[in-house]
Amino acid sequence: MDRKKLYKGWEEQASKELRDKNLEDHFWETPEGIKVKPLYTEDDLQKISHEIGVPGLPPYTRGPRATMYTNRPWTIRQYAGFSTAEESNKFYKEGLKNGVMGLSVAFDLATHRGYDSDHPRVVADVGNAGVAIDSIEDMNLLFDGIPLDQMSVSMTMNGAVIPVLASFIASGEEQGCPREKLTGTIQNDILKEFMVRNTFIFPPKPSMRIVADIIEYTSKKMPKFNSISISGYHMQEAGANQVQELAYTLADGKEYIKSALERGLNIDEFAPRLSFFWSIGMNFFMEIAKMRAARYMWSKIVKQFNPKNDRSLALRTHCQTSGVSLMEQDAYNNIVRTTIEAMAAVMGGTQSLHTNSFDEALALPTKFSARIARNTQLIISEETGICNVIDPLAGSYYVESLTSSIVEESQKLINEIDEVGGMVKAIEMGIPKMRIEESSAKRQARVDSNEETIVGVNKYKPTEKQEINILSIDNEEVRKRQVSRLQNIKNSRNNKTVESFIEKIKNAANSDGNLLEICIEASKNRCTVGEMTSAMESVFGRHNLSTKTISGVYKNSVKNDGKIDIIDNELSKFVNKKGRRPRMLVVKMGQDGHDRGAKLIATAFSDLGFDVDIGPLFQTPEEAAKQAIENDAHVIGVSTLAAGHKTLVPLLMESLKNNEANYIKVICGGVIPPDDYPFLYDLGVSKVFGPGTNIQEAAIEIINLL
Amino acid sequence: MKLKSYLKLFKISNIDFSKEIGISSVSLSRYISGERLPEKKILNKIFKLTDGLVDANDFFLSSSSSRDLSEIHKEEIKKMVLNIREGKLKDLAKAITLIESSLKLHNAQADFLLSKFKQNKNSLRVGITGVPGVGKSTFIETFGMSLIDLGFKVAVLAIDPSSKRTGGSILGDKTRMMKLSVNKNAFIRPSPSQGNLGGVAKRTSESIRCLEEAGFNIIFIETMGVGQAETTVYDMVDIFLVLLLPSGGDELQGIKKGIIEMADVIIINKADGNLKNTAEITMSEYKNAQNMISNIREDISPEVFLCSSTESFGITKIWNFIRKFEKIRRDNGSFYKTRIKQQTKAIWRNIIMQSQDYIENNLKYKDSVKKIIKDVEKNNFDVNNASKIIFDSILKRNT
Ligand code: B12
Ligand SMILES: Nc1nc2c(ncn2[C@@H]2O[C@H](COP(=O)(O)OP(=O)(O)O)[C@@H](O)[C@H]2O)c(=O)[nH]1
Ligand SMILES: [Mg+2]
């Protein structure tokens, strides 16, 4: 039958069902700006611009392996780490007994930022948001009883990547596993740190050199180890939409290829060992299309560098379900969300997967929540039959069409980056970060004005409070233990040798010696992560991020449902009484680099009419107090997500008191378990705003508070 | 103005004044105290004698002048003055808030506070302008830290543009002044401009005096190099620095020619990395342009410098020039003379600002004025007549 006639018939029928409404009104414009139609047909398949192909062959749109899950399912790899190495080691073993197939280490923020546990700037950070690793001794404990020649280990480490990877390699050898046998991945993706993840240490230039040192070393000496995990995950979590995530990540990848080539490496020596990392959110089909588009585009990008080996063109990836999609309110809903996201990752053809726990927005997972997260994958893998067919959505009118749209939209963003001279340049100019923050502000505006539904948060709110047991870490105790272990190491090692290694590291930093190679030896001789970092820091310097802010995006995207008028009204009353607008200093203290919330609060509150001061990342409580006093802020808004609040907020209050500045109010926001609220209120904190806070309602409360 | 205040201001005794009008000094005291009201003939005489400063309204309308502070308020402020001199940041910060406040009471408190301050002759006030992103805050960070190492106490007033539409602002300069902002010999205060640049100028020059009283001897004023903020800042500093990017002409940088002409020092910032060459070209361009206008200044010609704020390059040369500049101007007396001229300018600027304020917030809302304007719109009244009547009403000092 004539297709044209057929579709015409559908249109007429659909219009009838819609009565006076227009079919065009049923087009969905996604946050990426892609127009999705209500129906896709064979015609759409004719218009796609990418090649579909077959799995295991270029351009790999359908998957990097010919057999995919039909031969072996994806690797269940749960990201975990907390407290001391011994505690984390126990947790890993428990997981491995119950279905986990690969390890993924989460380090604490002190380690990320290259500070030993006894450094004064990390009193609130040791062991809190990951495991504390100060030296090879800690590494040995972390992998005690886990044979590294059989277990693939992924490590999320970027800032202190040299000393940490070095300690890992050295620890493997002390365990009896030679370096060429080590399997796994080091994240080693510094570019996205400057953009969204914020655990950089050195300025961009020396940081890129370090990336190349690692690619060079592993490609020569560790053939089974992935030298880098080029990550879009953190971008989406920081607010990027899927097109931005894809485009900026591929652009980062291009940059890494260029710097490895500049090192004199051959493309086929290292390209097969580059891996990727995506976040998988709630937009089910978009995520699947993104993963397919990514494989297609990467193969085209690498092709430009003329590889001989087809494996160089294949994109392999790890995925993690999205943490930001998970809510504190009605937390069991998160199990459902994670399941849907995990399905998307699998349909998209991931090589390994982490599923989040339902207590994601409260704290690190407990044994119980971690078990459910793990089982989510086991159920998909072993109960559904999904693994029996490769790339099951290929050929779908919708999915293929969406894949093409994503390819086209991402290409535009990549072109923009190319025009300014590549990702390093673009990051220096702050372009991607600004774009991502715009997306984040738009999203919040949609949620705040109920245009986007989050079940249990802005719709169908639960009437009863659920009690959820959460993991709580006695960070003071962990710190004491780490400090005494450090003391022991420093007393028992040969300090002369250590000093000579520190000198060697400095020399290598100053010349073109391979920093990883030297640090492996230094680790074996008990140089600590902090010592190796400060040796490099003495040459490279420590990088400060210059904070840029956006304005107007929130206000322009929000629908005024009356709250804005209330705020305007309250504000003018306030100004008439106090002679100026309410002034709020938004601070980030400690090594917590989660700045999405803080940036959002700052831009949205200023859009709403507050005078907002924004502090730099990594402040100490004393510095925050000084800034609040000088600026004469009415209120300090502490944004805290990495569990430092119980140490840092008391210090802030004390610092205000010492300066006779108790008249400055303090409020807190971020990931704060409800059990901690009384503790904060007792200290004199006026109000706590948890995840899912509606910003306009918060603004009204704050004006009234002042 | 009240007669009492008039006599006090011009230092005229009651007896002398009563003689001039031809009444007894007892009657005069009664008029002053409000016990009796002067009759028409006497009112006219007083009006003429005082050049119009004291008129009938001053006798008939009781004043609710917020300029009269209560004793409690005065005591508070006096304590504040002492604390500021002692270096308490909290009080310094609060003082600036009073100055910036839109409340009459706060302004009265601020006036009282300022009246307690001495003139400071040793400080150096440095204006810094340039387009957003040129590196002003970063320059101040690097330059300021090196001055602190030399033993100076450094203060920074950063004027941020408020968004006009919502009136709120987002102030992030301190994130570019990481070391300076935590140093105990530094004080940084970013202020929202709230769209009112005249207001900024008034408030900023008063804030400068607070900082000087607190012992800060180098004071930076950072403003955006767009709009008119920089001309107002120019009129309150001893030396004016313009920061430029290593590229293109003024148009390209969105900078007006006039600003270049005001500059005492031109700094090509970001002369590092692959911008170094461009910076050198830019420098020679400006040097050439400078030759054509440098004759405006008799004592010391403006100079152009290359600088990298992130790599601390060029900082010492700039400081040496500033010192030379200051010395020459102090020696030839123009340093202090300029400050006095700036004060006179400030008087007129304040008057214009207050008139504008009165027009915007008061006059435009008067029923009579609204009616006249309606009539003009309907062609019942001509523009000249209308403006004349409205202007007269200003002169009549309606409250
Ligand atoms: C996004 C995210 C990230 C992003 C951060 C991107 C960025 N630039 O911010 C990425 C992926 C990079 C990341 C990394 C890490 N993360 Co993270 N991350 C999250 C996640 C999923 C969401 C946080 C978020 O941005 N939400 C959206 C914003 C808008 O919400 P919000 O910040 O809560 O703010 C709202 C309210 O809280 C409130 N609010 C917040 N601040 C303020 C301030 C004021 C004044 C007011 C009025 C209101 C207010 O209003 C806001 C609007 O509603 C949370 C879990 C979760 N769902 O909350 C984990 C979480 C915070 N991360 C966690 C961890 C451990 C990490 C890592 C340390 C992991 C590791 N070991 O490597 C790293 C290190 C990052 C670093 N440098 O610090 C843990 C912290 C554990 C804990 N507290 O005990 C969490 C809780 C997840 C978990 N359960 O394991 N993360
Ligand atoms: N390369 C380089 N970058 C600089 C220099 N000075 C400032 N910057 C960068 O330029 C950006 C804007 O600087 P900022 O001081 O905030 O500019 P302002 O808006 O003029 O105050 C920041 O990212 C700085 O790190 C410099 O001398 N060289
Ligand atoms: Mg600035």
CSV table of N, CA and C and ligand atoms in Angstrom, one decimal, chain B residues 131-138 140 158-160 172-174 176-177 222-224, ligand 3:
chain,number,residue,atom,x,y,z
B,131,VAL,N,37.4,46.4,30.8
B,131,VAL,CA,36.2,45.6,30.5
B,131,VAL,C,36.2,44.4,31.4
B,132,PRO,N,35.0,43.8,31.6
B,132,PRO,CA,34.9,42.6,32.4
B,132,PRO,C,35.8,41.5,31.9
B,133,GLY,N,36.5,40.9,32.7
B,133,GLY,CA,37.4,39.8,32.3
B,133,GLY,C,38.8,40.2,31.9
B,134,VAL,N,39.1,41.5,31.9
B,134,VAL,CA,40.4,41.9,31.5
B,134,VAL,C,41.4,41.5,32.5
B,135,GLY,N,40.9,41.3,33.8
B,135,GLY,CA,41.9,40.8,34.8
B,135,GLY,C,42.1,41.8,36.0
B,136,LYS,N,41.1,42.7,36.2
B,136,LYS,CA,41.2,43.7,37.2
B,136,LYS,C,41.4,43.1,38.6
B,137,SER,N,40.5,42.1,38.9
B,137,SER,CA,40.5,41.5,40.2
B,137,SER,C,41.8,40.7,40.4
B,138,THR,N,42.2,40.0,39.3
B,138,THR,CA,43.5,39.3,39.4
B,138,THR,C,44.7,40.2,39.6
B,140,ILE,N,44.7,43.1,41.0
B,140,ILE,CA,44.7,43.6,42.4
B,140,ILE,C,45.2,42.6,43.3
B,158,ALA,N,35.2,47.0,45.3
B,158,ALA,CA,34.9,46.5,44.0
B,158,ALA,C,33.4,46.8,43.7
B,159,ILE,N,33.2,47.6,42.7
B,159,ILE,CA,31.8,47.9,42.3
B,159,ILE,C,31.3,47.0,41.3
B,160,ASP,N,30.3,46.3,41.6
B,160,ASP,CA,29.7,45.3,40.7
B,160,ASP,C,28.4,45.8,40.1
B,172,GLY,N,31.3,38.2,42.7
B,172,GLY,CA,32.3,37.1,42.8
B,172,GLY,C,33.7,37.5,42.8
B,173,ASP,N,34.0,38.8,42.9
B,173,ASP,CA,35.4,39.3,42.7
B,173,ASP,C,36.3,38.6,43.6
B,174,LYS,N,35.8,38.3,44.9
B,174,LYS,CA,36.8,37.8,45.8
B,174,LYS,C,37.3,36.4,45.5
B,176,ARG,N,38.6,35.8,42.8
B,176,ARG,CA,39.8,36.0,42.1
B,176,ARG,C,40.8,36.7,42.9
B,177,MET,N,40.5,36.9,44.2
B,177,MET,CA,41.5,37.5,45.1
B,177,MET,C,41.6,36.6,46.3
B,222,GLU,N,37.8,49.2,42.1
B,222,GLU,CA,37.7,48.4,40.9
B,222,GLU,C,36.3,48.7,40.3
B,223,THR,N,36.3,49.2,39.0
B,223,THR,CA,35.0,49.4,38.4
B,223,THR,C,35.1,48.8,37.0
B,224,MET,N,33.9,48.5,36.4
B,224,MET,CA,33.8,48.0,35.1
B,224,MET,C,34.1,49.1,34.1
C,3,MG,MG,36.5,41.7,38.9
